[in-house]
Amino acid sequence: MRPIKRVEIITDSVEMTHVIRVLEQQGVSGYTLIDSVVGRGERGMRRGDDPSGAFQNSYLITTCEPEQIEALVAVIRPILQRRGGICLVTDSWWLRH
Amino acid sequence: MRPIKRVEIITDSVEMTHVIRVLEQQGVSGYTLIDSVVGRGERGMRRGDDPSGAFQNSYLITTCEPEQIEALVAVIRPILQRRGGICLVTDSWWLRH
Amino acid sequence: MRPIKRVEIITDSVEMTHVIRVLEQQGVSGYTLIDSVVGRGERGMRRGDDPSGAFQNSYLITTCEPEQIEALVAVIRPILQRRGGICLVTDSWWLRH
Amino acid sequence: MPELVIANLFNPPVLFFLLGALAVTVRSDLDLPQPIPRLLSLYLLLAIGFKGGVVLRQSANEQALWALAIASALSAVMPLYMFWLLRRKLDQPNAAALAATYASVSAVTFITASAFLDQIGHGYSGFMVAGLALMEWPAIITGLFLARLGERPSQNAAGMSIAKLLHESLTNGSVLLLLGSLAIGLLAAPRAAETLKPFTEGIFYGALSLFLLDMGMVAARRADVLRRLGLSLVAFAIGLPLVNAAIGLIVARLISLTSGDALLFVVLCASASYIAAPAAMRHAVPEADPAIYVTLALGVTFPLNVTVGIPLYMSAIQSLW
Amino acid sequence: MPELVIANLFNPPVLFFLLGALAVTVRSDLDLPQPIPRLLSLYLLLAIGFKGGVVLRQSANEQALWALAIASALSAVMPLYMFWLLRRKLDQPNAAALAATYASVSAVTFITASAFLDQIGHGYSGFMVAGLALMEWPAIITGLFLARLGERPSQNAAGMSIAKLLHESLTNGSVLLLLGSLAIGLLAAPRAAETLKPFTEGIFYGALSLFLLDMGMVAARRADVLRRLGLSLVAFAIGLPLVNAAIGLIVARLISLTSGDALLFVVLCASASYIAAPAAMRHAVPEADPAIYVTLALGVTFPLNVTVGIPLYMSAIQSLW
Amino acid sequence: MPELVIANLFNPPVLFFLLGALAVTVRSDLDLPQPIPRLLSLYLLLAIGFKGGVVLRQSANEQALWALAIASALSAVMPLYMFWLLRRKLDQPNAAALAATYASVSAVTFITASAFLDQIGHGYSGFMVAGLALMEWPAIITGLFLARLGERPSQNAAGMSIAKLLHESLTNGSVLLLLGSLAIGLLAAPRAAETLKPFTEGIFYGALSLFLLDMGMVAARRADVLRRLGLSLVAFAIGLPLVNAAIGLIVARLISLTSGDALLFVVLCASASYIAAPAAMRHAVPEADPAIYVTLALGVTFPLNVTVGIPLYMSAIQSLW
Ligand SMILES: Nc1ncnc2c1ncn2[C@@H]1O[C@H](COP(=O)(O)O)[C@@H](O)[C@H]1O
Ligand SMILES: Nc1ncnc2c1ncn2[C@@H]1O[C@H](COP(=O)(O)O)[C@@H](O)[C@H]1O
Ligand SMILES: Nc1ncnc2c1ncn2[C@@H]1O[C@H](COP(=O)(O)O)[C@@H](O)[C@H]1O
Ligand code: NA
Ligand code: NA
Ligand code: NA
């Protein structure tokens, strides 16, 4: 097992496609997405119940090398600033297969 | 980025509304909820398949300041004691936007 | 609260039943499963949209004692080697109830 | 009787129930993931409520109102005798929750019984749907009183006030949808009722079949919990519905229901709630274990009623009416 | 007028809308989890589009094409006056997004209006479904121009080009499904159209009822956001549809639509989009807050139109035609 | 032939399939999230099985049983020739899995073919549904033998015994639901079958249309994987169904099926399984890559069959019968 940064991002579903594009440009090796999660934050309750999807959150998990994290954070921050949501970074170990 | 406690709670869906009320009283800044997850623990398999929802779990992620965690744990523990489920606390970094 | 290893595994849904069997043999105390998540990795995009479920991922969270982790990793690795997916291990604290 | 059992067993919804149970037994990967079962159960409640409302509008009469009042009262007192019996085996909260569950009613059993009557071409009136709604919550209230019997007020921190519980059980999603659809059926213009028919009646048996397929799986999956609960509780789950059916039979005879309505009424008495009552009990009596009251209602009583109970009660009615 | 309001209110789909709103108000746990609402809305778009296509095939004529062209143009210019009004209260992006939302159209309001016409037995032709599709996007394009008015090209890094926006709004799932189903209805052999009828027409009112039950809940849940938005915006959300309805009324009279088609046209003008326009605005004008434009469209204008708007517009038409 | 292709292409379910493919091509956000497609596919299996059972009850005869036995045997031997061909391009596990997939059958292609026969008003008998069930698994068993050919027993730790595989393929959810519904259709009283009709037949084409809309999207999304797989495999995915159709045609002629039944039989031969066989192969032959066998079946052969295959086979039958 080797150390890795576990990055999780929760934000607008519509913004998530943007987030993913940016992650791929940074060369992340993969990601996992939960399309629709309920949440509450600064913008109040977001249930994903309206037909336009305007109040729907998605939840994304990805990983990156410790040395990559600064660059990643730099591209994610402006998106969250514009649209809200959170990004948590946790030290983990990756079971290399 | 600044250090934060990542708190995740998995318990009865019916109990989760109670958990959320308690979290809001503690002043958490937000949370994210996955309504229905399958699980196994001390109370056996819980698939969320029965029409009353008696065997349904929900999964909640929230964050709190390191100094808040003791108080939070103190209010969550009795709920889990009564109803089962788990609560994990992990050190993370929050990308402040 | 006491220290615990938080283990998360993302792999083929069809393989997950195998993973769970192996975890139970190792004596994990419980687990939580999200049946269908979207993802991208070495094997490309996996949306879970095809009728046979061949391209569907599941997401599992479990915990184990720090001393158990070596044994666990040893049984999980061959499965991921054969079928792909990821396993992350994170140091956490468990709120004992 | 045997021909009724066969008529019921060859009823496609019941066969699909058995197919679902078979699928679990042979470890098939057949699965109706959520929210498909939820959609089907919401649909069934909407359809049965609306149909009931439309018929009620045409057929409401004083006798029906009396019958409903009596049904309601029966649901309130039934938990008492069951609680007394169950206390021999269970602690107070569990005995109370189980008594409430069995005195309350199961909508899908009711729906299956009305499908059975349709199949054998036997008439019934719409007002029993109101009974379905009215027998749901008195049992819950009584159950709560029983759970708190002898308790000092200060203890029930985790519990709920009666007002809260009443609110809880009347605003339970299934109850509200059933009552609301009943009201809408009552209010709807005949022309409007007609345009809804292909939805509320046309596809009804098919949706019921698909839902029972799932229920067969859900019931069969509870089998291992049943083993853990032990034989005496399973015996309760078989015996109580029969006793309750007998009580219902006597009452139905006394208030001179027609034989079709009598079957529906007996089925309400014999059935155990596995939606509204358990949902309320989980909030109001958290000390009781849903693995007991839901598993017995869903894993024993429900299959019993839909397979042999309904024709059994019908043959009893046919020999008495 | 009162009898039309009552006819509309006793229309089951509208009653189910109110039941949904009631459920939220009394804090019921009634819930139609995703993707049930999605399934219902896809179904409704498919059914209305297909039906429209089948009718269009039989009834297309030059006047209809003119009407559609005018409807489309109207949707393009309507945002202008609303933007001018809304700028008094809102900043530029929000005013533009709101103007676009209200000049665009709501498919479900349209569907409810056609269900209303069916209920009161009033005819209408199929081509207005094409209007539903054609009035959706011109408003979106105009809205984007308004949002960018006076902006230097370099600023709109977050925004989108017109070509991209046009692509976005034409490939929006709902628009594509509606247009596609319309085209399929046009192309389908009469025999094939017949075999689809039990699906596209038989269960239509039932599915609409179930969907409006959910919409009632969704609309009612936005109530607390409404309080935050303040009275003057709510006044806009009540006033604009009425003004737009009046504009639609005049245009419909000028181009001599039949009274049934006129109602559908007026309802399109009066309704506010809560699917396609918001979806496009979120991509193209990220500075605008969906809590404003979605909440007003969904929480005020939609309920207003389906409950009292439709019969109000109809009675206006009946007195003028 | 051209008029048959047109008749098929103007069949709404096929048009919806093309609409789905178009949606992906133009990058629309149209989406039918799970479990909507699952619900539709369970519904289609239930409906086709039940209908087949009802017809089978009326029309079972010795010739039909013979035909079924031969169909079953054909499915068992067909993988052999394909395996031999495919080994030129693929390793053993992949060649075996692909051969099994193409010798097994696709329920939705079958259903689309029966919808086509309905549209052109051509009769067929119910027993071919049994063929659908019976041709599913022999191919799977043969495929497994081929995958293990020459393997030492000790190696297949990851694999499965034949008994396990047989269990796996018979308890596969789709197979079980299809067989179960067939049995229920056989057992159901005629009156009961009648009450299920609005569900199993009324809304059938609509549900098929909606499901094919989704399948169009799923198939089109596999296009980029197809590019990776290369031309020669795509050529296999086009050629094999045609050869299999020809084999089916000859057999159908030899056993004197009626032209309607012959079409269904030929379609079964030509179609490739993308549910049961892949599901079994993933368990039993984990070394084979589903990106190959699922993508070719779903992304090439399925679209080919539903758009031009069905009318092509029909015109061949019409000129030979
Ligand atoms: N502290 C938090 N913990 C977990 N999730 C959060 C937190 N804050 C925000 N979120 C999630 O991020 C979404 C958007 O947040 P916001 O933009 O603050 O409204 C919310 O709806 C939640 O799902
Ligand atoms: N060790 C664990 N790891 C992950 N999830 C768990 C664990 N233990 C329990 N859970 C979850 O918590 C739910 C309730 O647990 P319990 O009350 O122990 O039955 C289970 O159904 C699981 O979803
Ligand atoms: N770096 C990663 N972060 C999060 N999830 C991943 C990552 N890599 C792979 N996955 C997940 O694991 C699944 C299988 O991965 P693979 O076998 O590499 O295609 C993917 O579809 C993702 O859901
Ligand atoms: Na009862
Ligand atoms: Na409008
Ligand atoms: Na085949």
GROMACS .gro file of N, CA, C and O in nm, chain E residues 34-36 38-40 42-43 46 50 167-168 170-174 176-177 179-181 183-185 187-189 191-193 195-199 203 279 283, chain F residues 10-13 15-16 19 22-24 26-36 39-40 118-122 198 201-207 209-210 213:
model
  312
  646GLN      N    1  -3.687   1.002  -0.639
  646GLN     CA    2  -3.633   0.988  -0.773
  646GLN      C    3  -3.595   0.843  -0.796
  646GLN      O    4  -3.555   0.777  -0.702
  647PRO      N    5  -3.602   0.789  -0.918
  647PRO     CA    6  -3.644   0.855  -1.041
  647PRO      C    7  -3.791   0.839  -1.074
  647PRO      O    8  -3.826   0.844  -1.192
  648ILE      N    9  -3.880   0.823  -0.976
  648ILE     CA   10  -4.022   0.811  -1.011
  648ILE      C   11  -4.073   0.938  -1.081
  648ILE      O   12  -4.131   0.929  -1.188
  650ARG      N   13  -3.907   1.151  -1.246
  650ARG     CA   14  -3.842   1.156  -1.376
  650ARG      C   15  -3.911   1.065  -1.477
  650ARG      O   16  -3.937   1.104  -1.591
  651LEU      N   17  -3.943   0.943  -1.433
  651LEU     CA   18  -4.014   0.851  -1.519
  651LEU      C   19  -4.146   0.911  -1.564
  651LEU      O   20  -4.183   0.908  -1.681
  652LEU      N   21  -4.219   0.970  -1.468
  652LEU     CA   22  -4.349   1.026  -1.502
  652LEU      C   23  -4.335   1.142  -1.599
  652LEU      O   24  -4.413   1.156  -1.693
  654LEU      N   25  -4.088   1.202  -1.813
  654LEU     CA   26  -4.050   1.150  -1.945
  654LEU      C   27  -4.172   1.090  -2.015
  654LEU      O   28  -4.196   1.113  -2.133
  655TYR      N   29  -4.249   1.015  -1.939
  655TYR     CA   30  -4.369   0.956  -1.996
  655TYR      C   31  -4.464   1.063  -2.050
  655TYR      O   32  -4.517   1.052  -2.161
  658LEU      N   33  -4.332   1.216  -2.369
  658LEU     CA   34  -4.345   1.120  -2.479
  658LEU      C   35  -4.490   1.113  -2.525
  658LEU      O   36  -4.519   1.121  -2.645
  662PHE      N   37  -4.621   1.245  -2.882
  662PHE     CA   38  -4.670   1.147  -2.978
  662PHE      C   39  -4.813   1.177  -3.021
  662PHE      O   40  -4.845   1.177  -3.141
  779HIS      N   41  -2.736   2.482  -2.909
  779HIS     CA   42  -2.717   2.338  -2.899
  779HIS      C   43  -2.771   2.286  -2.766
  779HIS      O   44  -2.847   2.189  -2.761
  780GLU      N   45  -2.730   2.355  -2.660
  780GLU     CA   46  -2.772   2.317  -2.524
  780GLU      C   47  -2.924   2.310  -2.513
  780GLU      O   48  -2.980   2.215  -2.459
  782LEU      N   49  -3.155   2.296  -2.754
  782LEU     CA   50  -3.223   2.200  -2.842
  782LEU      C   51  -3.195   2.056  -2.802
  782LEU      O   52  -3.273   1.966  -2.833
  783THR      N   53  -3.083   2.032  -2.736
  783THR     CA   54  -3.052   1.895  -2.696
  783THR      C   55  -3.089   1.868  -2.550
  783THR      O   56  -3.063   1.761  -2.498
  784ASN      N   57  -3.150   1.969  -2.487
  784ASN     CA   58  -3.203   1.943  -2.353
  784ASN      C   59  -3.295   1.821  -2.360
  784ASN      O   60  -3.378   1.811  -2.450
  785GLY      N   61  -3.279   1.731  -2.264
  785GLY     CA   62  -3.353   1.605  -2.267
  785GLY      C   63  -3.502   1.620  -2.293
  785GLY      O   64  -3.558   1.550  -2.378
  786SER      N   65  -3.566   1.711  -2.222
  786SER     CA   66  -3.712   1.724  -2.237
  786SER      C   67  -3.749   1.774  -2.375
  786SER      O   68  -3.846   1.726  -2.435
  788LEU      N   69  -3.576   1.748  -2.653
  788LEU     CA   70  -3.548   1.644  -2.752
  788LEU      C   71  -3.654   1.535  -2.749
  788LEU      O   72  -3.700   1.489  -2.854
  789LEU      N   73  -3.693   1.493  -2.630
  789LEU     CA   74  -3.792   1.387  -2.621
  789LEU      C   75  -3.926   1.435  -2.676
  789LEU      O   76  -3.995   1.362  -2.749
  791LEU      N   77  -3.980   1.684  -2.901
  791LEU     CA   78  -3.971   1.699  -3.046
  791LEU      C   79  -3.962   1.562  -3.114
  791LEU      O   80  -4.025   1.538  -3.217
  792GLY      N   81  -3.883   1.473  -3.056
  792GLY     CA   82  -3.867   1.340  -3.113
  792GLY      C   83  -3.999   1.264  -3.115
  792GLY      O   84  -4.034   1.201  -3.215
  793SER      N   85  -4.072   1.272  -3.006
  793SER     CA   86  -4.200   1.200  -2.999
  793SER      C   87  -4.300   1.260  -3.096
  793SER      O   88  -4.381   1.188  -3.156
  795ALA      N   89  -4.221   1.399  -3.379
  795ALA     CA   90  -4.181   1.350  -3.511
  795ALA      C   91  -4.224   1.205  -3.530
  795ALA      O   92  -4.272   1.166  -3.637
  796ILE      N   93  -4.209   1.125  -3.426
  796ILE     CA   94  -4.247   0.983  -3.436
  796ILE      C   95  -4.399   0.971  -3.455
  796ILE      O   96  -4.446   0.890  -3.533
  797GLY      N   97  -4.473   1.055  -3.384
  797GLY     CA   98  -4.618   1.055  -3.402
  797GLY      C   99  -4.657   1.092  -3.544
  797GLY      O  100  -4.752   1.036  -3.602
  799LEU      N  101  -4.471   1.043  -3.812
  799LEU     CA  102  -4.426   0.939  -3.904
  799LEU      C  103  -4.502   0.807  -3.889
  799LEU      O  104  -4.514   0.731  -3.984
  800ALA      N  105  -4.551   0.780  -3.768
  800ALA     CA  106  -4.606   0.647  -3.738
  800ALA      C  107  -4.728   0.617  -3.824
  800ALA      O  108  -4.812   0.703  -3.848
  801ALA      N  109  -4.736   0.492  -3.868
  801ALA     CA  110  -4.853   0.447  -3.941
  801ALA      C  111  -4.974   0.454  -3.848
  801ALA      O  112  -4.961   0.434  -3.727
  803ARG      N  113  -5.209   0.251  -3.791
  803ARG     CA  114  -5.226   0.127  -3.715
  803ARG      C  115  -5.134   0.125  -3.593
  803ARG      O  116  -5.174   0.083  -3.484
  804ALA      N  117  -5.011   0.170  -3.612
  804ALA     CA  118  -4.916   0.173  -3.501
  804ALA      C  119  -4.962   0.273  -3.396
  804ALA      O  120  -4.954   0.246  -3.275
  805ALA      N  121  -5.010   0.389  -3.441
  805ALA     CA  122  -5.058   0.489  -3.346
  805ALA      C  123  -5.169   0.430  -3.260
  805ALA      O  124  -5.178   0.456  -3.141
  807THR      N  125  -5.208   0.115  -3.173
  807THR     CA  126  -5.161   0.019  -3.071
  807THR      C  127  -5.093   0.090  -2.955
  807THR      O  128  -5.082   0.033  -2.847
  808LEU      N  129  -5.048   0.215  -2.976
  808LEU     CA  130  -4.986   0.287  -2.865
  808LEU      C  131  -5.088   0.359  -2.777
  808LEU      O  132  -5.055   0.405  -2.669
  809LYS      N  133  -5.211   0.366  -2.825
  809LYS     CA  134  -5.311   0.447  -2.753
  809LYS      C  135  -5.330   0.412  -2.606
  809LYS      O  136  -5.337   0.503  -2.522
  810PRO      N  137  -5.341   0.283  -2.571
  810PRO     CA  138  -5.361   0.254  -2.427
  810PRO      C  139  -5.248   0.312  -2.342
  810PRO      O  140  -5.269   0.348  -2.227
  811PHE      N  141  -5.131   0.323  -2.401
  811PHE     CA  142  -5.017   0.380  -2.328
  811PHE      C  143  -5.021   0.532  -2.331
  811PHE      O  144  -5.018   0.597  -2.227
  815ILE      N  145  -5.360   0.557  -1.994
  815ILE     CA  146  -5.312   0.580  -1.858
  815ILE      C  147  -5.262   0.723  -1.837
  815ILE      O  148  -5.205   0.755  -1.733
  891ALA      N  149  -3.253   2.494  -1.683
  891ALA     CA  150  -3.136   2.412  -1.712
  891ALA      C  151  -3.038   2.489  -1.799
  891ALA      O  152  -2.917   2.490  -1.773
  895HIS      N  153  -2.638   2.678  -1.703
  895HIS     CA  154  -2.512   2.664  -1.776
  895HIS      C  155  -2.465   2.798  -1.828
  895HIS      O  156  -2.347   2.830  -1.823
  943PHE      N  157  -4.084   0.256  -3.951
  943PHE     CA  158  -4.190   0.347  -3.907
  943PHE      C  159  -4.271   0.288  -3.792
  943PHE      O  160  -4.375   0.340  -3.755
  944ASN      N  161  -4.219   0.181  -3.739
  944ASN     CA  162  -4.278   0.122  -3.620
  944ASN      C  163  -4.230   0.205  -3.500
  944ASN      O  164  -4.109   0.218  -3.479
  945PRO      N  165  -4.320   0.265  -3.421
  945PRO     CA  166  -4.274   0.355  -3.315
  945PRO      C  167  -4.163   0.299  -3.226
  945PRO      O  168  -4.067   0.371  -3.199
  946PRO      N  169  -4.169   0.173  -3.180
  946PRO     CA  170  -4.059   0.129  -3.094
  946PRO      C  171  -3.923   0.144  -3.161
  946PRO      O  172  -3.826   0.187  -3.098
  948LEU      N  173  -3.847   0.355  -3.402
  948LEU     CA  174  -3.818   0.499  -3.410
  948LEU      C  175  -3.766   0.551  -3.277
  948LEU      O  176  -3.676   0.636  -3.273
  949PHE      N  177  -3.821   0.503  -3.168
  949PHE     CA  178  -3.772   0.548  -3.037
  949PHE      C  179  -3.630   0.499  -3.013
  949PHE      O  180  -3.549   0.569  -2.951
  952LEU      N  181  -3.426   0.741  -3.189
  952LEU     CA  182  -3.425   0.868  -3.115
  952LEU      C  183  -3.325   0.862  -3.000
  952LEU      O  184  -3.251   0.959  -2.974
  955LEU      N  185  -2.985   0.892  -3.139
  955LEU     CA  186  -2.964   1.032  -3.178
  955LEU      C  187  -2.931   1.117  -3.056
  955LEU      O  188  -2.841   1.202  -3.060
  956ALA      N  189  -3.002   1.094  -2.947
  956ALA     CA  190  -2.981   1.175  -2.827
  956ALA      C  191  -2.835   1.166  -2.781
  956ALA      O  192  -2.774   1.267  -2.745
  957VAL      N  193  -2.780   1.045  -2.783
  957VAL     CA  194  -2.639   1.031  -2.743
  957VAL      C  195  -2.547   1.098  -2.845
  957VAL      O  196  -2.450   1.164  -2.809
  959VAL      N  197  -2.599   1.355  -3.040
  959VAL     CA  198  -2.594   1.502  -3.031
  959VAL      C  199  -2.560   1.548  -2.889
  959VAL      O  200  -2.575   1.665  -2.857
  960ARG      N  201  -2.518   1.456  -2.804
  960ARG     CA  202  -2.479   1.486  -2.667
  960ARG      C  203  -2.591   1.551  -2.586
  960ARG      O  204  -2.568   1.644  -2.508
  961SER      N  205  -2.710   1.500  -2.604
  961SER     CA  206  -2.821   1.548  -2.522
  961SER      C  207  -2.804   1.496  -2.379
  961SER      O  208  -2.737   1.397  -2.355
  962ASP      N  209  -2.866   1.566  -2.284
  962ASP     CA  210  -2.862   1.515  -2.147
  962ASP      C  211  -2.982   1.427  -2.117
  962ASP      O  212  -3.009   1.397  -2.000
  963LEU      N  213  -3.054   1.385  -2.220
  963LEU     CA  214  -3.165   1.291  -2.200
  963LEU      C  215  -3.112   1.167  -2.129
  963LEU      O  216  -3.008   1.115  -2.165
  964ASP      N  217  -3.186   1.121  -2.030
  964ASP     CA  218  -3.137   1.010  -1.950
  964ASP      C  219  -3.254   0.938  -1.884
  964ASP      O  220  -3.346   1.002  -1.834
  965LEU      N  221  -3.251   0.805  -1.886
  965LEU     CA  222  -3.348   0.727  -1.808
  965LEU      C  223  -3.270   0.658  -1.697
  965LEU      O  224  -3.224   0.546  -1.715
  966PRO      N  225  -3.257   0.724  -1.583
  966PRO     CA  226  -3.173   0.665  -1.480
  966PRO      C  227  -3.228   0.532  -1.429
  966PRO      O  228  -3.347   0.508  -1.434
  967GLN      N  229  -3.138   0.448  -1.383
  967GLN     CA  230  -3.179   0.325  -1.315
  967GLN      C  231  -3.263   0.364  -1.194
  967GLN      O  232  -3.238   0.466  -1.134
  968PRO      N  233  -3.363   0.286  -1.153
  968PRO     CA  234  -3.403   0.158  -1.210
  968PRO      C  235  -3.516   0.167  -1.311
  968PRO      O  236  -3.591   0.071  -1.325
  969ILE      N  237  -3.529   0.278  -1.384
  969ILE     CA  238  -3.636   0.284  -1.485
  969ILE      C  239  -3.617   0.176  -1.592
  969ILE      O  240  -3.710   0.099  -1.619
  972LEU      N  241  -3.709  -0.159  -1.451
  972LEU     CA  242  -3.853  -0.176  -1.439
  972LEU      C  243  -3.912  -0.215  -1.575
  972LEU      O  244  -3.992  -0.308  -1.586
  973LEU      N  245  -3.872  -0.142  -1.680
  973LEU     CA  246  -3.926  -0.170  -1.812
  973LEU      C  247  -3.888  -0.309  -1.860
  973LEU      O  248  -3.969  -0.381  -1.917
 1051ASP      N  249  -4.712  -0.796  -3.531
 1051ASP     CA  250  -4.840  -0.733  -3.497
 1051ASP      C  251  -4.868  -0.616  -3.592
 1051ASP      O  252  -4.980  -0.600  -3.642
 1052GLN      N  253  -4.766  -0.533  -3.614
 1052GLN     CA  254  -4.786  -0.414  -3.697
 1052GLN      C  255  -4.825  -0.448  -3.838
 1052GLN      O  256  -4.911  -0.383  -3.896
 1053ILE      N  257  -4.760  -0.549  -3.896
 1053ILE     CA  258  -4.794  -0.582  -4.034
 1053ILE      C  259  -4.909  -0.682  -4.039
 1053ILE      O  260  -4.948  -0.729  -4.146
 1054GLY      N  261  -4.967  -0.711  -3.920
 1054GLY     CA  262  -5.086  -0.795  -3.915
 1054GLY      C  263  -5.061  -0.940  -3.953
 1054GLY      O  264  -5.142  -1.004  -4.019
 1055HIS      N  265  -4.947  -0.991  -3.911
 1055HIS     CA  266  -4.908  -1.127  -3.944
 1055HIS      C  267  -4.916  -1.214  -3.818
 1055HIS      O  268  -4.856  -1.180  -3.716
 1131PRO      N  269  -5.505  -0.544  -2.007
 1131PRO     CA  270  -5.465  -0.404  -2.024
 1131PRO      C  271  -5.321  -0.380  -1.981
 1131PRO      O  272  -5.253  -0.293  -2.033
 1134GLU      N  273  -5.093  -0.642  -2.242
 1134GLU     CA  274  -5.101  -0.611  -2.384
 1134GLU      C  275  -5.126  -0.463  -2.411
 1134GLU      O  276  -5.064  -0.404  -2.498
 1135GLY      N  277  -5.216  -0.401  -2.334
 1135GLY     CA  278  -5.253  -0.262  -2.363
 1135GLY      C  279  -5.133  -0.169  -2.368
 1135GLY      O  280  -5.107  -0.103  -2.468
 1136ILE      N  281  -5.058  -0.167  -2.259
 1136ILE     CA  282  -4.948  -0.069  -2.252
 1136ILE      C  283  -4.817  -0.127  -2.304
 1136ILE      O  284  -4.712  -0.064  -2.292
 1137PHE      N  285  -4.824  -0.246  -2.365
 1137PHE     CA  286  -4.702  -0.316  -2.404
 1137PHE      C  287  -4.616  -0.237  -2.503
 1137PHE      O  288  -4.495  -0.221  -2.484
 1138TYR      N  289  -4.678  -0.185  -2.610
 1138TYR     CA  290  -4.597  -0.117  -2.712
 1138TYR      C  291  -4.538   0.011  -2.660
 1138TYR      O  292  -4.428   0.050  -2.698
 1139GLY      N  293  -4.613   0.076  -2.572
 1139GLY     CA  294  -4.561   0.199  -2.513
 1139GLY      C  295  -4.439   0.171  -2.428
 1139GLY      O  296  -4.336   0.238  -2.437
 1140ALA      N  297  -4.450   0.068  -2.343
 1140ALA     CA  298  -4.337   0.035  -2.256
 1140ALA      C  299  -4.219  -0.011  -2.340
 1140ALA      O  300  -4.103   0.024  -2.311
 1142SER      N  301  -4.152   0.092  -2.638
 1142SER     CA  302  -4.096   0.214  -2.699
 1142SER      C  303  -4.003   0.285  -2.601
 1142SER      O  304  -3.893   0.327  -2.637
 1143LEU      N  305  -4.049   0.300  -2.479
 1143LEU     CA  306  -3.969   0.369  -2.379
 1143LEU      C  307  -3.841   0.291  -2.351
 1143LEU      O  308  -3.732   0.348  -2.338
 1146LEU      N  309  -3.605   0.336  -2.637
 1146LEU     CA  310  -3.543   0.469  -2.628
 1146LEU      C  311  -3.415   0.459  -2.544
 1146LEU      O  312  -3.308   0.507  -2.582
   0.00000   0.00000   0.00000
